[in-house]
Amino acid sequence: MKNLKQIHSQFIKFGLHNTQFAVSKLVEFCAISPYGDLSYALSIFNSIQNPNHVIYNTMIRGYCLSSSPNLAIHYYINMLFFGLQPNSYTFPFLLKSCGKLLKPHTGKQIHCHVFKFGLENDVYVHTSLINMYAQHGSLDDARMVFDKSSFRDAVSFTALITGYVSNGHVDDARELFDDIPIRDVVSWNAMISGYAQIGRFEEALSLFQEMRNEKVTPDVSTLLSVLSACAHLGEIRIGNWVRSWIEENGLDANLRLLNAMIDMYAKCGDLNIARSLFDGIQEKDIISWNVMIGGYTYTSNYKDALEIFHLMQLTDVKPNDITFLNIIPACANLGALDLGKWIHTYINKHYQDFPNELLWTSLINMYAKCGNIKASKQIFYCMETKTLASWNAMISGFAMHGDAKRAIELFSGMGKEGFKPDEITFVSVLSACCHGGLTDLGREYFNSMIRDYNITPQLQHYGCMIDLLGRAGLFDEAMGLIETMGMEPDGAIWGSILGACRVHKKLELGEYAAKKLFELEPDNPGAYVLLSNIYAGAGKWEDVARIRTFLNDKGMKKVPGSTSIEVDGLVHEFLVSDRSHPRSNEIYEMLDEVDGLLDRAGFVPDTSEVYYDVDEELKEGVLCQHSEKLAIAFGLISTKPGTTLRIVKNLRVCGNCHSATKLISKIFSREIIARDRSRFHHFKDGFCSCMDYW
């Protein structure tokens, strides 16, 4: 613009500012170029005594491309008022402006003018009419324009196909697509992207195969749609072919394609290739960082997701809402509360004028999973516009913290606010009843879900109810519910029955449930170990030995227990008897001190847990070295007295550690918030929020 203004001054100096051809070039640059200035174009336009139709067309086009497309119509009206006749260059951008404004009545008026000036058979005007009606959702009008035309080229076919696709009528689009005499790459792209956008990825890839068979050369748009479909389907074979084609045709420097390939490989599970492609990009944009962070989060590699995010913070690239939607779940799953708080502060600073309910809902979930339910409540009750997802997140938060009362109160409140619960809501409500041992209320909500809300129970709903009944020892009712489910129970359901049988010492039913679980998950050692625990509880040591021998012969090992704790923004992870930490000596010194204090307080470890607690490290003599106790010891030496400790365990906390942690909270005057695989435990002053029911 600086150079343009210098040229403009030269025009004035030499008297060319009264020459319409010269001035039209100035207006064109200012109005249309991405480096131009529409307000400067307007000032030039206002200085012209009698603008011709070329200059008017340029202004119409400029406003069509701007954030004020309504002004394009204003200039068209002025053009007519001053007796200038529109031409084939006027209507395409005028109709595009109408499409943006979503004013069907204005669009139809412009359509009448197209007939009035005899331009209905102009190829560009014809295509623009179809696009305009399609944008308004007036597909019948769009089809009428198409059918009444005296000609039909690939462009008009593609315009109508795109209209059908964007309005969700993909089958109509496919029918029209099959009628195209000569299909170019644009029409193929319209169909492939259409299938991909509505989640019909198999059909998108099938159509791509047809395109290859017809020897049509794909372009960047084609490849982006195909890579997206491959990512969603985990179809790495076709993804590899696309990558080879990209490299052979010299498109491997295209950043959009590189980002799409990173996303595809990450979601297909090949994180090594995804990372190598990512590391090879010299100038990474925000999308590059987002797809790599998202890929790690998608595949549950949360620590790697945090690592990439920290690397991003060292660059000039600023995070956006997509970045946070990818990284917040990683914080939630690792219990990385400090980083979550930093993200919350950043969002408060940069997104107050652009509210994103998804971000706030994600933060509610993150704080709940990191053990800070107070912060979750604060965000929820401060949200100006709540969504069903935000209500669900808050109810789920109360449920996982064992606060069934508040979860149920909130469930009642959402109905009063006009929100209708969905399947996810009832999973959270039933889970709250399960954690609180509210059997009668759980039955009531389960029946209400079917009767009052016409929601068909899914496996998760049945799983909650069967777990609730099993914990209460109501095995006949639980088995009766399984028989009437109308679907095959999964491993989680049989696992909950098996776990309840261990608690209530139901040997025969436990054997039956274990048999069912073996059929569904023959390679899952947890089922065998759980049955072994039931045998151990019944004193059937020969059966215990038989199962243990079987596990050893098969080389099946239980998932090791691990516990993480965040200190000063860094997440530290511990395994049973772990000595890999740099401060290992200090940790074990503190552990000895803790055990001594527990001993003086009268704590006696229950060594029988070693034999039959499925969810704990099953090695006699290492009860004091369980991963959660190592994490707590590290927290005690790494934080100031009185600091709340938050730990996250991948398995169910064992009875020994639960009892020990209650005493530790009293001895050291610390609140300890522990998240295991199913719920939270708030330890304080020698008590736990779960009231020893978990």
mmCIF file with all atom_site columns, N, CA, C and O in Angstrom, residues 422-443:
data_model
loop_
_atom_site.group_PDB
_atom_site.id
_atom_site.type_symbol
_atom_site.label_atom_id
_atom_site.label_alt_id
_atom_site.label_comp_id
_atom_site.label_asym_id
_atom_site.label_entity_id
_atom_site.label_seq_id
_atom_site.pdbx_PDB_ins_code
_atom_site.Cartn_x
_atom_site.Cartn_y
_atom_site.Cartn_z
_atom_site.occupancy
_atom_site.B_iso_or_equiv
_atom_site.pdbx_formal_charge
_atom_site.auth_seq_id
_atom_site.auth_comp_id
_atom_site.auth_asym_id
_atom_site.auth_atom_id
_atom_site.pdbx_PDB_model_num
ATOM 1  N N  . ASP A 1 422 ? -28.953 -36.893 28.260 1.00 0.00 ? 422 ASP A N  1
ATOM 2  C CA . ASP A 1 422 ? -28.717 -37.871 27.201 1.00 0.00 ? 422 ASP A CA 1
ATOM 3  C C  . ASP A 1 422 ? -28.045 -39.112 27.789 1.00 0.00 ? 422 ASP A C  1
ATOM 4  O O  . ASP A 1 422 ? -27.968 -39.270 29.013 1.00 0.00 ? 422 ASP A O  1
ATOM 5  N N  . GLU A 1 423 ? -27.558 -39.984 26.919 1.00 0.00 ? 423 GLU A N  1
ATOM 6  C CA . GLU A 1 423 ? -26.952 -41.240 27.373 1.00 0.00 ? 423 GLU A CA 1
ATOM 7  C C  . GLU A 1 423 ? -25.766 -40.989 28.305 1.00 0.00 ? 423 GLU A C  1
ATOM 8  O O  . GLU A 1 423 ? -25.582 -41.693 29.309 1.00 0.00 ? 423 GLU A O  1
ATOM 9  N N  . ILE A 1 424 ? -24.962 -39.962 27.975 1.00 0.00 ? 424 ILE A N  1
ATOM 10 C CA . ILE A 1 424 ? -23.767 -39.669 28.773 1.00 0.00 ? 424 ILE A CA 1
ATOM 11 C C  . ILE A 1 424 ? -24.162 -39.201 30.166 1.00 0.00 ? 424 ILE A C  1
ATOM 12 O O  . ILE A 1 424 ? -23.531 -39.568 31.163 1.00 0.00 ? 424 ILE A O  1
ATOM 13 N N  . THR A 1 425 ? -25.223 -38.389 30.247 1.00 0.00 ? 425 THR A N  1
ATOM 14 C CA . THR A 1 425 ? -25.695 -37.910 31.553 1.00 0.00 ? 425 THR A CA 1
ATOM 15 C C  . THR A 1 425 ? -26.013 -39.085 32.471 1.00 0.00 ? 425 THR A C  1
ATOM 16 O O  . THR A 1 425 ? -25.605 -39.101 33.645 1.00 0.00 ? 425 THR A O  1
ATOM 17 N N  . PHE A 1 426 ? -26.741 -40.055 31.936 1.00 0.00 ? 426 PHE A N  1
ATOM 18 C CA . PHE A 1 426 ? -27.170 -41.171 32.786 1.00 0.00 ? 426 PHE A CA 1
ATOM 19 C C  . PHE A 1 426 ? -26.013 -42.085 33.178 1.00 0.00 ? 426 PHE A C  1
ATOM 20 O O  . PHE A 1 426 ? -26.054 -42.699 34.249 1.00 0.00 ? 426 PHE A O  1
ATOM 21 N N  . VAL A 1 427 ? -24.972 -42.169 32.343 1.00 0.00 ? 427 VAL A N  1
ATOM 22 C CA . VAL A 1 427 ? -23.787 -42.931 32.759 1.00 0.00 ? 427 VAL A CA 1
ATOM 23 C C  . VAL A 1 427 ? -23.191 -42.294 34.009 1.00 0.00 ? 427 VAL A C  1
ATOM 24 O O  . VAL A 1 427 ? -22.843 -42.985 34.978 1.00 0.00 ? 427 VAL A O  1
ATOM 25 N N  . SER A 1 428 ? -23.101 -40.950 34.013 1.00 0.00 ? 428 SER A N  1
ATOM 26 C CA . SER A 1 428 ? -22.534 -40.242 35.166 1.00 0.00 ? 428 SER A CA 1
ATOM 27 C C  . SER A 1 428 ? -23.417 -40.376 36.395 1.00 0.00 ? 428 SER A C  1
ATOM 28 O O  . SER A 1 428 ? -22.926 -40.594 37.515 1.00 0.00 ? 428 SER A O  1
ATOM 29 N N  . VAL A 1 429 ? -24.725 -40.251 36.225 1.00 0.00 ? 429 VAL A N  1
ATOM 30 C CA . VAL A 1 429 ? -25.652 -40.352 37.361 1.00 0.00 ? 429 VAL A CA 1
ATOM 31 C C  . VAL A 1 429 ? -25.618 -41.762 37.957 1.00 0.00 ? 429 VAL A C  1
ATOM 32 O O  . VAL A 1 429 ? -25.566 -41.933 39.185 1.00 0.00 ? 429 VAL A O  1
ATOM 33 N N  . LEU A 1 430 ? -25.649 -42.780 37.109 1.00 0.00 ? 430 LEU A N  1
ATOM 34 C CA . LEU A 1 430 ? -25.601 -44.165 37.601 1.00 0.00 ? 430 LEU A CA 1
ATOM 35 C C  . LEU A 1 430 ? -24.255 -44.469 38.250 1.00 0.00 ? 430 LEU A C  1
ATOM 36 O O  . LEU A 1 430 ? -24.179 -45.215 39.231 1.00 0.00 ? 430 LEU A O  1
ATOM 37 N N  . SER A 1 431 ? -23.191 -43.857 37.697 1.00 0.00 ? 431 SER A N  1
ATOM 38 C CA . SER A 1 431 ? -21.867 -44.031 38.299 1.00 0.00 ? 431 SER A CA 1
ATOM 39 C C  . SER A 1 431 ? -21.830 -43.418 39.690 1.00 0.00 ? 431 SER A C  1
ATOM 40 O O  . SER A 1 431 ? -21.243 -43.987 40.617 1.00 0.00 ? 431 SER A O  1
ATOM 41 N N  . ALA A 1 432 ? -22.477 -42.246 39.849 1.00 0.00 ? 432 ALA A N  1
ATOM 42 C CA . ALA A 1 432 ? -22.546 -41.604 41.170 1.00 0.00 ? 432 ALA A CA 1
ATOM 43 C C  . ALA A 1 432 ? -23.271 -42.507 42.164 1.00 0.00 ? 432 ALA A C  1
ATOM 44 O O  . ALA A 1 432 ? -22.838 -42.661 43.317 1.00 0.00 ? 432 ALA A O  1
ATOM 45 N N  . CYS A 1 433 ? -24.373 -43.093 41.726 1.00 0.00 ? 433 CYS A N  1
ATOM 46 C CA . CYS A 1 433 ? -25.117 -44.024 42.595 1.00 0.00 ? 433 CYS A CA 1
ATOM 47 C C  . CYS A 1 433 ? -24.250 -45.220 42.972 1.00 0.00 ? 433 CYS A C  1
ATOM 48 O O  . CYS A 1 433 ? -24.287 -45.708 44.108 1.00 0.00 ? 433 CYS A O  1
ATOM 49 N N  . CYS A 1 434 ? -23.458 -45.694 42.010 1.00 0.00 ? 434 CYS A N  1
ATOM 50 C CA . CYS A 1 434 ? -22.594 -46.860 42.241 1.00 0.00 ? 434 CYS A CA 1
ATOM 51 C C  . CYS A 1 434 ? -21.530 -46.536 43.290 1.00 0.00 ? 434 CYS A C  1
ATOM 52 O O  . CYS A 1 434 ? -21.315 -47.304 44.231 1.00 0.00 ? 434 CYS A O  1
ATOM 53 N N  . HIS A 1 435 ? -20.864 -45.361 43.143 1.00 0.00 ? 435 HIS A N  1
ATOM 54 C CA . HIS A 1 435 ? -19.821 -44.983 44.097 1.00 0.00 ? 435 HIS A CA 1
ATOM 55 C C  . HIS A 1 435 ? -20.397 -44.710 45.488 1.00 0.00 ? 435 HIS A C  1
ATOM 56 O O  . HIS A 1 435 ? -19.708 -44.884 46.487 1.00 0.00 ? 435 HIS A O  1
ATOM 57 N N  . GLY A 1 436 ? -21.664 -44.287 45.529 1.00 0.00 ? 436 GLY A N  1
ATOM 58 C CA . GLY A 1 436 ? -22.282 -43.984 46.809 1.00 0.00 ? 436 GLY A CA 1
ATOM 59 C C  . GLY A 1 436 ? -23.056 -45.141 47.409 1.00 0.00 ? 436 GLY A C  1
ATOM 60 O O  . GLY A 1 436 ? -23.614 -45.013 48.508 1.00 0.00 ? 436 GLY A O  1
ATOM 61 N N  . GLY A 1 437 ? -23.130 -46.263 46.688 1.00 0.00 ? 437 GLY A N  1
ATOM 62 C CA . GLY A 1 437 ? -23.877 -47.418 47.180 1.00 0.00 ? 437 GLY A CA 1
ATOM 63 C C  . GLY A 1 437 ? -25.377 -47.176 47.250 1.00 0.00 ? 437 GLY A C  1
ATOM 64 O O  . GLY A 1 437 ? -26.073 -47.772 48.073 1.00 0.00 ? 437 GLY A O  1
ATOM 65 N N  . LEU A 1 438 ? -25.889 -46.300 46.359 1.00 0.00 ? 438 LEU A N  1
ATOM 66 C CA . LEU A 1 438 ? -27.312 -45.924 46.381 1.00 0.00 ? 438 LEU A CA 1
ATOM 67 C C  . LEU A 1 438 ? -28.103 -46.857 45.453 1.00 0.00 ? 438 LEU A C  1
ATOM 68 O O  . LEU A 1 438 ? -28.488 -46.490 44.347 1.00 0.00 ? 438 LEU A O  1
ATOM 69 N N  . THR A 1 439 ? -28.351 -48.053 45.919 1.00 0.00 ? 439 THR A N  1
ATOM 70 C CA . THR A 1 439 ? -28.958 -49.089 45.073 1.00 0.00 ? 439 THR A CA 1
ATOM 71 C C  . THR A 1 439 ? -30.370 -48.720 44.628 1.00 0.00 ? 439 THR A C  1
ATOM 72 O O  . THR A 1 439 ? -30.697 -48.812 43.437 1.00 0.00 ? 439 THR A O  1
ATOM 73 N N  . ASP A 1 440 ? -31.214 -48.323 45.556 1.00 0.00 ? 440 ASP A N  1
ATOM 74 C CA . ASP A 1 440 ? -32.612 -48.003 45.214 1.00 0.00 ? 440 ASP A CA 1
ATOM 75 C C  . ASP A 1 440 ? -32.691 -46.834 44.245 1.00 0.00 ? 440 ASP A C  1
ATOM 76 O O  . ASP A 1 440 ? -33.463 -46.863 43.279 1.00 0.00 ? 440 ASP A O  1
ATOM 77 N N  . LEU A 1 441 ? -31.888 -45.806 44.484 1.00 0.00 ? 441 LEU A N  1
ATOM 78 C CA . LEU A 1 441 ? -31.898 -44.634 43.611 1.00 0.00 ? 441 LEU A CA 1
ATOM 79 C C  . LEU A 1 441 ? -31.361 -44.988 42.220 1.00 0.00 ? 441 LEU A C  1
ATOM 80 O O  . LEU A 1 441 ? -31.848 -44.488 41.206 1.00 0.00 ? 441 LEU A O  1
ATOM 81 N N  . GLY A 1 442 ? -30.354 -45.860 42.185 1.00 0.00 ? 442 GLY A N  1
ATOM 82 C CA . GLY A 1 442 ? -29.809 -46.304 40.907 1.00 0.00 ? 442 GLY A CA 1
ATOM 83 C C  . GLY A 1 442 ? -30.865 -47.009 40.071 1.00 0.00 ? 442 GLY A C  1
ATOM 84 O O  . GLY A 1 442 ? -30.994 -46.760 38.869 1.00 0.00 ? 442 GLY A O  1
ATOM 85 N N  . ARG A 1 443 ? -31.643 -47.896 40.716 1.00 0.00 ? 443 ARG A N  1
ATOM 86 C CA . ARG A 1 443 ? -32.744 -48.580 40.012 1.00 0.00 ? 443 ARG A CA 1
ATOM 87 C C  . ARG A 1 443 ? -33.735 -47.556 39.463 1.00 0.00 ? 443 ARG A C  1
ATOM 88 O O  . ARG A 1 443 ? -34.202 -47.665 38.335 1.00 0.00 ? 443 ARG A O  1
#
